[in-house]
Amino acid sequence: MTQLNRRRVARFIDDFRVEPGRRVRLPKDFNPAEITRSGTKSEAKAILEQGVERLAEYQARLAAQDDYGVLVILQAMDAAGKDGTIRHVMSGVNPQGVEVSSFKVPSSEDLDHDYLWRYQRRLPQRGHIGIFNRSYYEEVLVVRVHPQILAGQKIPRKLKDRGIWGRRFREINDWEHYLTDQGYRIVKLFLNVSKDEQKARFLSRIDEPDRNWKFSAADVRERRFWDDYQKAFSEVLSNTSTPWAPWYVIPADVKPFARVAAAAVILDALMQIDPKFPTMSDDAKAALLTAKEELLGGPVAVDGGGAAAEPDAAATGRKGRKRKKR
Ligand code: ATP
Ligand code: MG
């Protein structure tokens, strides 16, 4: 099997990208059941087989390089598969380098601050991948669909005018630009599930005893606002897909495909950063050798043959080095 490279991954995800400035209208502009147009089936298979492994490899390098960070934002309607996507994408990576934050209804402490405050506090540190399971985009989605939520926020009344959504889009774009300038790559994924598929998933949560715990009557009630959400998501995609932080609309009706596509977008971001393991200076290599000699209680043979010959001499880049005098 040929190795996945950046070009193949970039081509595969291209159809999901929302071109900055594009006017998006859901549901007609993106098909939730799409699984073929984006590259061939063999590309999807290659990404399925290699994607998670490559992600893990890049994450290790991201941590070692320790300057860039990655923020993955997941937005979706209920039952679109956010949790399963997170599980799949992160299945191979070192949990110490990943921080998942799930955002629910804001607390009263959250509401005592500006709306970005609670998200700022959960940003990943450099070298890490942070995943936001819902995010500040709820502030232009659920808050827009349900005006009473905005009414309950503690911002001054005169700032709750009709211009608030345009301002929030600008604030979000500016904030993401600032984070990008700080060395954060922002990967924005909208898992696009259809209304019919959502219904089927809710029904299976009712019919299958093992899935009952996932069922929420409130989620079913929220379906009444489906069209309002489609409109709000269309506005978000049209106004906040920027060159520095574009949106990707992931077809989410077919779960395995959605997971492959999400992994590919994150992989593409890491490939763009292309983090490297730090290379050692000659002084640092010499210090490693000295430490090894101390551990082994004597001089270390470099070219093999000696009692303390090292199997990893080539790996440490010391081939051909003279035996050190004591
Ligand atoms: P799951 O159901 O899989 O546990 P979830 O993300 O749907 O995951 P819930 O606890 O069911 O979690 O729902 C969280 C709720 O919090 C959602 O209805 C969401 O719209 C709401 N929410 C998130 N952020 C905000 C916000 N800033 N303002 C108001 N409501 C918000
Ligand atoms: Mg829920």
Short mmCIF file of C-alpha atoms and ligand atoms in Angstrom, two decimals:
data_model
loop_
_atom_site.label_atom_id
_atom_site.label_comp_id
_atom_site.label_asym_id
_atom_site.label_seq_id
_atom_site.Cartn_x
_atom_site.Cartn_y
_atom_site.Cartn_z
CA MET A 1 0.00 0.00 0.00
CA THR A 2 1.38 3.40 -0.90
CA GLN A 3 2.05 5.87 1.87
CA LEU A 4 -0.39 8.72 2.33
CA ASN A 5 1.15 12.03 1.45
CA ARG A 6 -0.03 15.59 1.94
CA ARG A 7 -1.24 15.99 -1.65
CA ARG A 8 -3.50 12.94 -1.48
CA VAL A 9 -4.98 13.98 1.83
CA ALA A 10 -5.49 17.59 0.68
CA ARG A 11 -7.26 16.41 -2.47
CA PHE A 12 -9.51 14.09 -0.50
CA ILE A 13 -10.74 16.84 1.85
CA ASP A 14 -11.07 19.58 -0.76
CA ASP A 15 -14.78 18.97 -1.43
CA PHE A 16 -15.65 19.44 2.23
CA ARG A 17 -13.96 22.83 2.52
CA VAL A 18 -16.09 25.98 2.60
CA GLU A 19 -14.32 28.54 0.42
CA PRO A 20 -13.96 31.79 2.39
CA GLY A 21 -16.60 34.26 1.26
CA ARG A 22 -18.85 31.57 -0.19
CA ARG A 23 -22.56 31.99 0.56
CA VAL A 24 -23.73 28.64 1.93
CA ARG A 25 -27.35 27.48 1.99
CA LEU A 26 -28.19 24.33 3.89
CA PRO A 27 -29.45 21.77 3.30
CA LYS A 28 -29.07 22.10 -0.47
CA ASP A 29 -25.36 22.94 -0.71
CA PHE A 30 -23.93 19.93 1.10
CA ASN A 31 -25.22 16.37 0.90
CA PRO A 32 -25.02 14.61 4.30
CA ALA A 33 -24.97 11.21 2.59
CA GLU A 34 -22.17 12.05 0.16
CA ILE A 35 -19.45 9.43 0.16
CA THR A 36 -18.17 9.12 -3.35
CA ARG A 37 -17.51 12.50 -4.94
CA SER A 38 -14.61 13.23 -2.63
CA GLY A 39 -11.85 11.18 -4.14
CA THR A 40 -12.07 7.54 -4.92
CA LYS A 41 -13.09 4.78 -2.58
CA SER A 42 -9.49 3.65 -2.43
CA GLU A 43 -8.46 7.04 -1.00
CA ALA A 44 -11.05 6.67 1.77
CA LYS A 45 -9.78 3.17 2.45
CA ALA A 46 -6.16 4.30 2.57
CA ILE A 47 -7.05 7.06 5.01
CA LEU A 48 -9.08 4.64 7.10
CA GLU A 49 -6.14 2.22 7.28
CA GLN A 50 -3.32 4.69 7.70
CA GLY A 51 -4.95 7.90 8.89
CA VAL A 52 -5.16 7.23 12.61
CA GLU A 53 -1.62 5.85 12.70
CA ARG A 54 -0.28 8.88 10.84
CA LEU A 55 -2.20 11.16 13.19
CA ALA A 56 -0.52 9.52 16.16
CA GLU A 57 2.88 9.90 14.53
CA TYR A 58 2.32 13.60 13.79
CA GLN A 59 0.97 14.20 17.27
CA ALA A 60 4.18 12.81 18.79
CA ARG A 61 6.17 15.20 16.61
CA LEU A 62 3.87 18.11 17.47
CA ALA A 63 4.52 17.46 21.16
CA ALA A 64 8.27 17.15 20.61
CA GLN A 65 8.48 20.37 18.61
CA ASP A 66 6.33 22.04 21.27
CA ASP A 67 5.61 25.37 19.62
CA TYR A 68 2.50 24.94 17.45
CA GLY A 69 -0.82 23.82 18.92
CA VAL A 70 -3.95 22.48 17.23
CA LEU A 71 -7.53 23.33 18.15
CA VAL A 72 -10.23 21.08 16.68
CA ILE A 73 -13.76 22.44 16.83
CA LEU A 74 -16.68 20.05 16.46
CA GLN A 75 -20.15 21.40 15.83
CA ALA A 76 -23.22 19.41 14.88
CA MET A 77 -26.87 18.72 15.47
CA ASP A 78 -27.63 16.08 18.13
CA ALA A 79 -26.81 12.48 17.21
CA ALA A 80 -24.52 13.52 14.36
CA GLY A 81 -21.71 11.46 15.89
CA LYS A 82 -19.42 13.95 17.65
CA ASP A 83 -18.48 11.50 20.42
CA GLY A 84 -17.77 8.61 18.05
CA THR A 85 -15.68 10.87 15.84
CA ILE A 86 -13.56 11.98 18.79
CA ARG A 87 -13.10 8.36 19.89
CA HIS A 88 -12.06 7.24 16.43
CA VAL A 89 -9.78 10.11 15.55
CA MET A 90 -7.97 9.99 18.86
CA SER A 91 -7.85 6.20 19.20
CA GLY A 92 -4.14 5.92 18.46
CA VAL A 93 -2.74 9.10 19.96
CA ASN A 94 -1.00 9.61 23.27
CA PRO A 95 -3.72 10.82 25.66
CA GLN A 96 -1.20 13.08 27.38
CA GLY A 97 -1.07 15.26 24.29
CA VAL A 98 -4.81 15.69 23.83
CA GLU A 99 -7.31 17.75 25.78
CA VAL A 100 -11.02 17.24 25.10
CA SER A 101 -13.42 19.90 26.42
CA SER A 102 -17.20 19.52 26.18
CA PHE A 103 -19.20 22.70 26.47
CA LYS A 104 -22.74 22.56 27.84
CA VAL A 105 -25.10 25.29 29.01
CA PRO A 106 -22.91 28.06 30.52
CA SER A 107 -22.67 28.27 34.33
CA SER A 108 -23.48 31.44 36.23
CA GLU A 109 -19.74 32.05 36.61
CA ASP A 110 -19.40 31.78 32.80
CA LEU A 111 -22.25 34.25 32.35
CA ASP A 112 -20.46 36.70 34.66
CA HIS A 113 -17.79 37.07 31.95
CA ASP A 114 -17.52 37.83 28.24
CA TYR A 115 -18.68 34.92 26.09
CA LEU A 116 -15.21 33.85 24.93
CA TRP A 117 -13.89 33.63 28.50
CA ARG A 118 -14.70 30.01 29.20
CA TYR A 119 -13.25 28.87 25.86
CA GLN A 120 -10.05 30.86 26.32
CA ARG A 121 -9.50 28.97 29.58
CA ARG A 122 -9.70 25.61 27.81
CA LEU A 123 -7.35 26.32 24.90
CA PRO A 124 -4.72 23.59 24.41
CA GLN A 125 -1.17 24.29 25.42
CA ARG A 126 1.49 24.42 22.73
CA GLY A 127 2.40 20.97 21.44
CA HIS A 128 -1.07 19.66 22.25
CA ILE A 129 -4.25 18.96 20.32
CA GLY A 130 -7.32 20.46 21.96
CA ILE A 131 -10.76 19.24 20.94
CA PHE A 132 -13.78 21.42 21.60
CA ASN A 133 -16.92 19.26 21.66
CA ARG A 134 -19.22 22.23 20.95
CA SER A 135 -17.62 25.62 21.23
CA TYR A 136 -18.10 29.40 21.12
CA TYR A 137 -20.02 28.78 17.89
CA GLU A 138 -22.98 27.86 20.12
CA GLU A 139 -23.09 31.61 20.79
CA VAL A 140 -24.23 32.15 17.18
CA LEU A 141 -26.22 28.90 16.90
CA VAL A 142 -28.33 27.82 19.88
CA VAL A 143 -28.31 31.39 21.22
CA ARG A 144 -29.54 32.70 17.88
CA VAL A 145 -32.20 30.00 17.50
CA HIS A 146 -33.53 30.62 21.04
CA PRO A 147 -33.70 34.40 21.67
CA GLN A 148 -34.56 33.80 25.34
CA ILE A 149 -31.00 32.55 25.90
CA LEU A 150 -29.62 35.88 24.73
CA ALA A 151 -32.21 37.64 26.90
CA GLY A 152 -30.77 35.77 29.92
CA GLN A 153 -27.15 36.76 29.20
CA LYS A 154 -25.74 39.53 31.34
CA ILE A 155 -24.52 41.81 28.58
CA PRO A 156 -25.93 45.37 28.64
CA ARG A 157 -29.42 45.58 27.07
CA LYS A 158 -28.49 48.10 24.43
CA LEU A 159 -25.80 45.71 23.13
CA LYS A 160 -28.42 43.03 22.45
CA ASP A 161 -29.49 44.70 19.22
CA ARG A 162 -29.91 43.13 15.77
CA GLY A 163 -26.28 43.79 14.90
CA ILE A 164 -25.07 41.38 17.56
CA TRP A 165 -24.66 38.38 15.19
CA GLY A 166 -22.54 40.32 12.72
CA ARG A 167 -20.39 41.55 15.60
CA ARG A 168 -20.00 38.06 17.00
CA PHE A 169 -18.89 36.73 13.61
CA ARG A 170 -16.28 39.47 13.44
CA GLU A 171 -15.13 38.86 17.01
CA ILE A 172 -14.81 35.13 16.40
CA ASN A 173 -12.90 35.67 13.14
CA ASP A 174 -10.57 38.15 14.86
CA TRP A 175 -9.98 35.84 17.80
CA GLU A 176 -9.20 32.90 15.53
CA HIS A 177 -6.85 35.13 13.52
CA TYR A 178 -5.06 36.10 16.71
CA LEU A 179 -4.74 32.45 17.76
CA THR A 180 -3.41 31.54 14.31
CA ASP A 181 -0.80 34.30 14.62
CA GLN A 182 0.13 32.74 17.95
CA GLY A 183 0.89 29.38 16.32
CA TYR A 184 -2.46 27.61 16.72
CA ARG A 185 -4.00 25.78 13.79
CA ILE A 186 -7.78 25.85 14.05
CA VAL A 187 -9.61 22.94 12.45
CA LYS A 188 -13.37 23.48 12.23
CA LEU A 189 -15.60 20.50 11.51
CA PHE A 190 -19.35 20.64 11.03
CA LEU A 191 -20.73 17.10 11.10
CA ASN A 192 -23.61 17.44 8.69
CA VAL A 193 -26.32 14.88 9.50
CA SER A 194 -29.68 14.83 7.70
CA LYS A 195 -33.01 15.21 9.48
CA ASP A 196 -34.06 11.67 8.45
CA GLU A 197 -30.84 10.11 9.67
CA GLN A 198 -31.13 11.96 12.98
CA LYS A 199 -34.65 10.54 13.37
CA ALA A 200 -33.38 7.01 12.65
CA ARG A 201 -30.63 7.41 15.26
CA PHE A 202 -33.07 8.71 17.90
CA LEU A 203 -35.38 5.77 17.18
CA SER A 204 -32.54 3.30 17.63
CA ARG A 205 -31.76 4.94 20.98
CA ILE A 206 -35.35 4.18 22.01
CA ASP A 207 -35.55 0.69 20.52
CA GLU A 208 -32.17 -0.70 21.54
CA PRO A 209 -31.90 -1.15 25.34
CA ASP A 210 -28.11 -0.65 25.29
CA ARG A 211 -28.63 2.74 23.71
CA ASN A 212 -31.49 3.95 25.92
CA TRP A 213 -29.09 5.93 28.10
CA LYS A 214 -28.22 8.11 25.12
CA PHE A 215 -31.80 9.09 24.47
CA SER A 216 -32.94 12.57 25.46
CA ALA A 217 -36.50 13.80 25.01
CA ALA A 218 -35.09 17.33 24.93
CA ASP A 219 -33.12 16.43 21.79
CA VAL A 220 -36.35 15.32 20.10
CA ARG A 221 -38.05 18.60 21.08
CA GLU A 222 -35.08 20.51 19.60
CA ARG A 223 -35.89 18.92 16.22
CA ARG A 224 -38.81 21.33 15.95
CA PHE A 225 -36.19 24.02 15.36
CA TRP A 226 -34.40 22.06 12.63
CA ASP A 227 -34.94 24.66 9.92
CA ASP A 228 -33.84 27.49 12.21
CA TYR A 229 -30.63 25.59 12.95
CA GLN A 230 -30.02 24.97 9.24
CA LYS A 231 -30.33 28.71 8.70
CA ALA A 232 -28.07 29.53 11.65
CA PHE A 233 -25.45 27.00 10.48
CA SER A 234 -25.65 28.45 6.95
CA GLU A 235 -24.89 31.90 8.39
CA VAL A 236 -22.00 30.55 10.44
CA LEU A 237 -20.46 28.78 7.43
CA SER A 238 -20.96 31.84 5.21
CA ASN A 239 -19.46 34.31 7.68
CA THR A 240 -16.75 32.47 9.59
CA SER A 241 -14.97 30.35 7.01
CA THR A 242 -11.74 32.32 6.70
CA PRO A 243 -8.40 31.70 5.00
CA TRP A 244 -6.83 31.18 8.42
CA ALA A 245 -9.62 28.99 9.83
CA PRO A 246 -11.86 27.49 7.12
CA TRP A 247 -14.86 25.31 7.88
CA TYR A 248 -15.14 21.73 6.67
CA VAL A 249 -18.60 20.27 6.20
CA ILE A 250 -18.31 16.56 6.89
CA PRO A 251 -21.05 14.33 5.43
CA ALA A 252 -22.23 12.58 8.60
CA ASP A 253 -25.03 10.20 7.57
CA VAL A 254 -22.58 7.35 7.03
CA LYS A 255 -20.60 7.09 10.24
CA PRO A 256 -17.47 5.28 9.02
CA PHE A 257 -17.07 7.77 6.20
CA ALA A 258 -17.58 10.74 8.53
CA ARG A 259 -14.81 9.46 10.78
CA VAL A 260 -12.40 8.99 7.90
CA ALA A 261 -13.17 12.46 6.57
CA ALA A 262 -12.74 14.11 9.99
CA ALA A 263 -9.44 12.29 10.56
CA ALA A 264 -8.25 13.43 7.12
CA VAL A 265 -8.94 17.12 7.84
CA ILE A 266 -7.05 16.95 11.13
CA LEU A 267 -4.22 15.02 9.49
CA ASP A 268 -4.01 17.66 6.77
CA ALA A 269 -3.59 20.40 9.39
CA LEU A 270 -0.79 18.46 11.07
CA MET A 271 0.87 17.77 7.72
CA GLN A 272 0.81 21.50 7.01
CA ILE A 273 2.56 22.22 10.31
CA ASP A 274 4.94 19.33 9.56
CA PRO A 275 6.43 19.24 13.05
CA LYS A 276 9.81 17.59 13.52
CA PHE A 277 11.58 15.85 16.33
CA PRO A 278 14.32 18.23 17.49
CA THR A 279 17.77 17.39 16.14
CA MET A 280 20.55 17.19 18.69
CA SER A 281 23.49 19.55 18.66
CA ASP A 282 26.99 18.04 18.80
CA ASP A 283 27.31 19.24 22.39
CA ALA A 284 24.03 17.58 23.34
CA LYS A 285 25.12 14.35 21.65
CA ALA A 286 28.43 14.44 23.53
CA ALA A 287 26.53 14.97 26.78
CA LEU A 288 24.39 11.90 26.00
CA LEU A 289 27.55 9.85 25.48
CA THR A 290 29.04 11.02 28.76
CA ALA A 291 25.82 10.12 30.57
CA LYS A 292 25.81 6.69 28.96
CA GLU A 293 29.41 6.07 30.01
CA GLU A 294 28.53 6.96 33.54
CA LEU A 295 25.54 4.60 33.52
CA LEU A 296 27.58 1.75 32.09
CA GLY A 297 30.51 2.38 34.41
CA GLY A 298 33.14 2.71 31.70
CA PRO A 299 34.02 4.01 28.26
CA VAL A 300 31.56 3.18 25.54
CA ALA A 301 32.70 1.53 22.32
CA VAL A 302 31.33 3.38 19.40
CA ASP A 303 32.03 1.18 16.40
CA GLY A 304 30.77 -2.03 17.88
CA GLY A 305 32.89 -4.96 19.02
CA GLY A 306 33.48 -3.83 22.63
CA ALA A 307 31.76 -5.19 25.69
CA ALA A 308 29.66 -2.06 26.02
CA ALA A 309 28.87 -1.70 22.32
CA GLU A 310 25.64 0.13 21.69
CA PRO A 311 23.00 -1.25 19.38
CA ASP A 312 21.64 2.23 18.78
CA ALA A 313 24.89 4.00 17.88
CA ALA A 314 23.62 4.74 14.39
CA ALA A 315 20.39 6.13 15.75
CA THR A 316 22.24 8.58 17.96
CA GLY A 317 24.28 9.75 15.01
CA ARG A 318 27.64 8.83 16.52
CA LYS A 319 28.89 6.44 13.89
CA GLY A 320 32.60 6.74 13.34
CA ARG A 321 33.24 8.72 16.48
CA LYS A 322 36.55 8.04 18.26
CA ARG A 323 36.49 6.11 21.51
CA LYS A 324 36.56 8.68 24.24
CA LYS A 325 39.71 8.82 26.42
CA ARG A 326 39.22 8.78 30.18
P1 ATP B 1 -24.28 14.44 24.42
O1 ATP B 1 -25.74 14.62 24.27
O2 ATP B 1 -23.71 13.49 23.43
O3 ATP B 1 -23.82 14.19 25.81
P2 ATP B 1 -24.13 17.25 23.94
O4 ATP B 1 -23.02 18.10 23.45
O5 ATP B 1 -25.40 17.24 23.14
O6 ATP B 1 -23.54 15.81 24.06
P3 ATP B 1 -25.79 17.93 26.13
O7 ATP B 1 -25.53 18.06 27.58
O8 ATP B 1 -26.86 17.01 25.65
O9 ATP B 1 -24.40 17.63 25.42
O10 ATP B 1 -26.16 19.35 25.54
C1 ATP B 1 -25.43 20.48 25.78
C2 ATP B 1 -26.35 21.64 25.52
O11 ATP B 1 -25.68 22.83 25.88
C3 ATP B 1 -26.74 21.76 24.06
O12 ATP B 1 -28.12 21.82 23.92
C4 ATP B 1 -26.11 23.06 23.64
O13 ATP B 1 -26.87 23.74 22.69
C5 ATP B 1 -26.04 23.80 24.96
N1 ATP B 1 -25.03 24.86 24.94
C6 ATP B 1 -23.74 24.73 24.64
N2 ATP B 1 -23.13 25.93 24.67
C7 ATP B 1 -24.08 26.83 24.96
C8 ATP B 1 -24.08 28.24 25.11
N3 ATP B 1 -22.97 28.96 24.96
N4 ATP B 1 -25.23 28.83 25.43
C9 ATP B 1 -26.36 28.11 25.60
N5 ATP B 1 -26.43 26.78 25.46
C10 ATP B 1 -25.30 26.14 25.15
MG MG B 2 -27.12 16.08 23.69
#
